[in-house]
Amino acid sequence: MTIAITRDISPRFNECELTHIDRSPIDLEVACAQHRGYIEALKELGCDILELPAEPNLPDSVFVEDTAVILPEVALLTRPGADSRKPEVDSIAQALAPYRKLVRVTAPANVDGGDVLVLGKEIFVGMSTRSNQAAVNQMNEHLGKYGYRVIGVEMHDCLHLKTAVTRVDENNLLINRKWVNTEHFEGYNLIDVDPDEPFAANCLPVNGKIIFPASFPKTYTILESKGFKLRVVQVDELAKAEGAVTCCSLILA
Ligand code: GLY
């Protein structure tokens, strides 16, 4: 059984943090409808949804991915890099407690889940404006005992590592090489986003299909031509808050 944890959108969504895009007004009704559509896609792909209520005073809290890293053996609670986002973690800890042993990074470590790319027993952490070497060190201490190796990755010009590269399946990564060095990913087949769609590298594989934004038709065609089965979702209103498809759920397989 696959469980997906999601959280409803805060009424203060328009006050979200932004790093690499300009602010434009978010239509809350449209954003909520798109979020519902995303949840429907997760259900269609076999997920049971654990839907948490909105956190009224935490504008970015719909982006639950940033609060934890879920592994088969353990869940690591993060310490998000933006101060406004640090309080998002406690309620996620409560939600995760029945499913996993919990460990937690502490100050001076900062890490957003969006910076954490798990590829087997290697865990890559984007050295973004949100995540730091102290987090890499603490993650190695917590997770090394389970056989994981945590590695910092240089990146630039985008919010998170998973803005620049995500896992499509065990052999394939979807990547925008302009934002991340490929040297760590040499063992993988790298699928480049279409140059006209720099934000298209964020996809979410769930039970054999790939959840993918409708806004990137050229990269959709590239993935489809390689035989991947995609489930398209409309998330452009959520993207105005610098969120993408991995950001809106925590998946417990
Ligand atoms: N608005 C998403 C983030 O900055 O974390």
GROMACS .gro file of C-alpha atoms in nm, residues 24-199:
model
  176
   24SER     CA    1   0.260   3.717  -0.920
   25PRO     CA    2  -0.084   3.699  -0.759
   26ILE     CA    3  -0.208   3.349  -0.685
   27ASP     CA    4  -0.578   3.277  -0.730
   28LEU     CA    5  -0.647   3.074  -0.417
   29GLU     CA    6  -0.954   2.907  -0.561
   30VAL     CA    7  -0.768   2.792  -0.870
   31ALA     CA    8  -0.471   2.677  -0.661
   32CYS     CA    9  -0.701   2.472  -0.434
   33ALA     CA   10  -0.876   2.317  -0.736
   34GLN     CA   11  -0.538   2.223  -0.886
   35HIS     CA   12  -0.429   2.077  -0.554
   36ARG     CA   13  -0.749   1.864  -0.549
   37GLY     CA   14  -0.664   1.748  -0.901
   38TYR     CA   15  -0.316   1.649  -0.786
   39ILE     CA   16  -0.465   1.447  -0.499
   40GLU     CA   17  -0.702   1.277  -0.745
   41ALA     CA   18  -0.401   1.178  -0.958
   42LEU     CA   19  -0.230   1.027  -0.653
   43LYS     CA   20  -0.546   0.831  -0.573
   44GLU     CA   21  -0.577   0.712  -0.931
   45LEU     CA   22  -0.220   0.580  -0.910
   46GLY     CA   23  -0.304   0.372  -0.604
   47CYS     CA   24  -0.222   0.601  -0.311
   48ASP     CA   25  -0.419   0.620   0.010
   49ILE     CA   26  -0.420   0.989   0.100
   50LEU     CA   27  -0.347   1.112   0.450
   51GLU     CA   28  -0.480   1.464   0.409
   52LEU     CA   29  -0.373   1.710   0.676
   53PRO     CA   30  -0.573   2.026   0.743
   54ALA     CA   31  -0.434   2.361   0.629
   55GLU     CA   32  -0.196   2.544   0.861
   56PRO     CA   33  -0.359   2.890   0.846
   57ASN     CA   34  -0.045   3.083   0.941
   58LEU     CA   35   0.214   2.888   0.745
   59PRO     CA   36   0.193   3.013   0.384
   60ASP     CA   37   0.415   2.746   0.225
   61SER     CA   38   0.289   2.448   0.425
   62VAL     CA   39   0.116   2.279   0.128
   63PHE     CA   40   0.470   2.187   0.019
   64VAL     CA   41   0.501   1.899   0.266
   65GLU     CA   42   0.795   1.742   0.084
   66ASP     CA   43   1.027   1.996   0.243
   67THR     CA   44   0.959   1.875   0.597
   68ALA     CA   45   1.086   1.518   0.583
   69VAL     CA   46   1.287   1.258   0.394
   70ILE     CA   47   1.112   0.921   0.391
   71LEU     CA   48   1.322   0.607   0.365
   72PRO     CA   49   1.208   0.247   0.408
   73GLU     CA   50   1.383   0.219   0.747
   74VAL     CA   51   1.339   0.565   0.896
   75ALA     CA   52   1.206   0.916   0.832
   76LEU     CA   53   1.436   1.213   0.876
   77LEU     CA   54   1.265   1.534   0.984
   78THR     CA   55   1.422   1.837   0.822
   79ARG     CA   56   1.493   2.189   0.943
   80PRO     CA   57   1.377   2.404   0.651
   81GLY     CA   58   1.612   2.680   0.546
   82ALA     CA   59   1.351   2.958   0.545
   83ASP     CA   60   1.262   3.062   0.901
   84SER     CA   61   0.895   3.101   0.806
   85ARG     CA   62   0.890   2.731   0.716
   86LYS     CA   63   1.060   2.583   1.024
   87PRO     CA   64   0.729   2.546   1.218
   88GLU     CA   65   0.588   2.321   0.943
   89VAL     CA   66   0.778   2.019   1.070
   90ASP     CA   67   0.612   1.938   1.404
   91SER     CA   68   0.270   1.842   1.269
   92ILE     CA   69   0.435   1.629   1.000
   93ALA     CA   70   0.631   1.450   1.273
   94GLN     CA   71   0.301   1.358   1.439
   95ALA     CA   72   0.159   1.232   1.110
   96LEU     CA   73   0.467   1.022   1.035
   97ALA     CA   74   0.513   0.873   1.383
   98PRO     CA   75   0.281   0.571   1.326
   99TYR     CA   76   0.471   0.474   1.009
  100ARG     CA   77   0.842   0.524   1.071
  101LYS     CA   78   1.109   0.563   1.336
  102LEU     CA   79   1.188   0.937   1.335
  103VAL     CA   80   1.524   1.115   1.346
  104ARG     CA   81   1.574   1.489   1.319
  105VAL     CA   82   1.846   1.732   1.214
  106THR     CA   83   1.908   2.028   1.443
  107ALA     CA   84   2.071   2.375   1.423
  108PRO     CA   85   2.298   2.475   1.260
  109ALA     CA   86   2.175   2.225   0.999
  110ASN     CA   87   1.927   2.352   0.742
  111VAL     CA   88   1.775   2.129   0.478
  112ASP     CA   89   1.459   2.136   0.266
  113GLY     CA   90   1.325   1.801   0.146
  114GLY     CA   91   1.312   1.950  -0.203
  115ASP     CA   92   1.690   1.948  -0.200
  116VAL     CA   93   1.710   1.577  -0.119
  117LEU     CA   94   1.730   1.328  -0.405
  118VAL     CA   95   1.737   0.965  -0.291
  119LEU     CA   96   1.890   0.728  -0.545
  120GLY     CA   97   1.917   0.387  -0.383
  121LYS     CA   98   2.165   0.409  -0.098
  122GLU     CA   99   2.306   0.741  -0.220
  123ILE     CA  100   2.133   1.057  -0.103
  124PHE     CA  101   2.218   1.380  -0.285
  125VAL     CA  102   2.156   1.713  -0.112
  126GLY     CA  103   2.150   2.034  -0.316
  127MET     CA  104   2.367   2.308  -0.167
  128SER     CA  105   2.092   2.561  -0.234
  129THR     CA  106   2.004   2.874  -0.040
  130ARG     CA  107   1.800   2.641   0.188
  131SER     CA  108   2.037   2.354   0.270
  132ASN     CA  109   2.390   2.341   0.412
  133GLN     CA  110   2.689   2.119   0.481
  134ALA     CA  111   2.593   2.085   0.850
  135ALA     CA  112   2.278   1.908   0.734
  136VAL     CA  113   2.479   1.676   0.508
  137ASN     CA  114   2.702   1.591   0.805
  138GLN     CA  115   2.409   1.525   1.041
  139MET     CA  116   2.225   1.323   0.777
  140ASN     CA  117   2.534   1.104   0.735
  141GLU     CA  118   2.540   1.048   1.113
  142HIS     CA  119   2.169   0.956   1.126
  143LEU     CA  120   2.146   0.755   0.806
  144GLY     CA  121   2.492   0.601   0.773
  145LYS     CA  122   2.388   0.324   1.010
  146TYR     CA  123   2.129   0.215   0.752
  147GLY     CA  124   2.392   0.204   0.477
  148TYR     CA  125   2.317   0.543   0.320
  149ARG     CA  126   2.583   0.787   0.200
  150VAL     CA  127   2.481   1.153   0.192
  151ILE     CA  128   2.657   1.380  -0.057
  152GLY     CA  129   2.633   1.759  -0.108
  153VAL     CA  130   2.579   1.868  -0.468
  154GLU     CA  131   2.663   2.210  -0.609
  155MET     CA  132   2.373   2.373  -0.791
  156HIS     CA  133   2.262   2.723  -0.885
  157ASP     CA  134   1.989   2.947  -1.028
  158CYS     CA  135   1.692   2.750  -0.895
  159LEU     CA  136   1.521   2.688  -0.561
  160HIS     CA  137   1.593   2.321  -0.494
  161LEU     CA  138   1.801   2.032  -0.627
  162LYS     CA  139   1.477   1.866  -0.736
  163THR     CA  140   1.392   2.176  -0.942
  164ALA     CA  141   1.695   2.073  -1.150
  165VAL     CA  142   1.689   1.693  -1.140
  166THR     CA  143   1.448   1.418  -1.035
  167ARG     CA  144   1.431   1.041  -1.058
  168VAL     CA  145   1.212   0.898  -1.334
  169ASP     CA  146   1.289   0.536  -1.246
  170GLU     CA  147   1.583   0.330  -1.119
  171ASN     CA  148   1.790   0.401  -1.434
  172ASN     CA  149   1.669   0.740  -1.556
  173LEU     CA  150   1.690   1.097  -1.428
  174LEU     CA  151   1.513   1.399  -1.575
  175ILE     CA  152   1.752   1.694  -1.566
  176ASN     CA  153   1.817   2.058  -1.651
  177ARG     CA  154   2.198   2.053  -1.685
  178LYS     CA  155   2.215   2.434  -1.673
  179TRP     CA  156   2.129   2.426  -1.301
  180VAL     CA  157   2.323   2.127  -1.168
  181ASN     CA  158   2.654   1.958  -1.231
  182THR     CA  159   2.601   1.611  -1.381
  183GLU     CA  160   2.921   1.456  -1.241
  184HIS     CA  161   2.737   1.285  -0.952
  185PHE     CA  162   2.486   1.122  -1.182
  186GLU     CA  163   2.715   0.951  -1.431
  187GLY     CA  164   2.575   0.604  -1.359
  188TYR     CA  165   2.230   0.713  -1.480
  189ASN     CA  166   2.071   0.775  -1.815
  190LEU     CA  167   2.011   1.150  -1.818
  191ILE     CA  168   1.699   1.275  -1.996
  192ASP     CA  169   1.730   1.645  -2.075
  193VAL     CA  170   1.432   1.875  -2.043
  194ASP     CA  171   1.340   2.062  -2.358
  195PRO     CA  172   1.548   2.386  -2.364
  196ASP     CA  173   1.226   2.591  -2.384
  197GLU     CA  174   1.103   2.434  -2.055
  198PRO     CA  175   1.374   2.487  -1.792
  199PHE     CA  176   1.136   2.411  -1.503
   0.00000   0.00000   0.00000
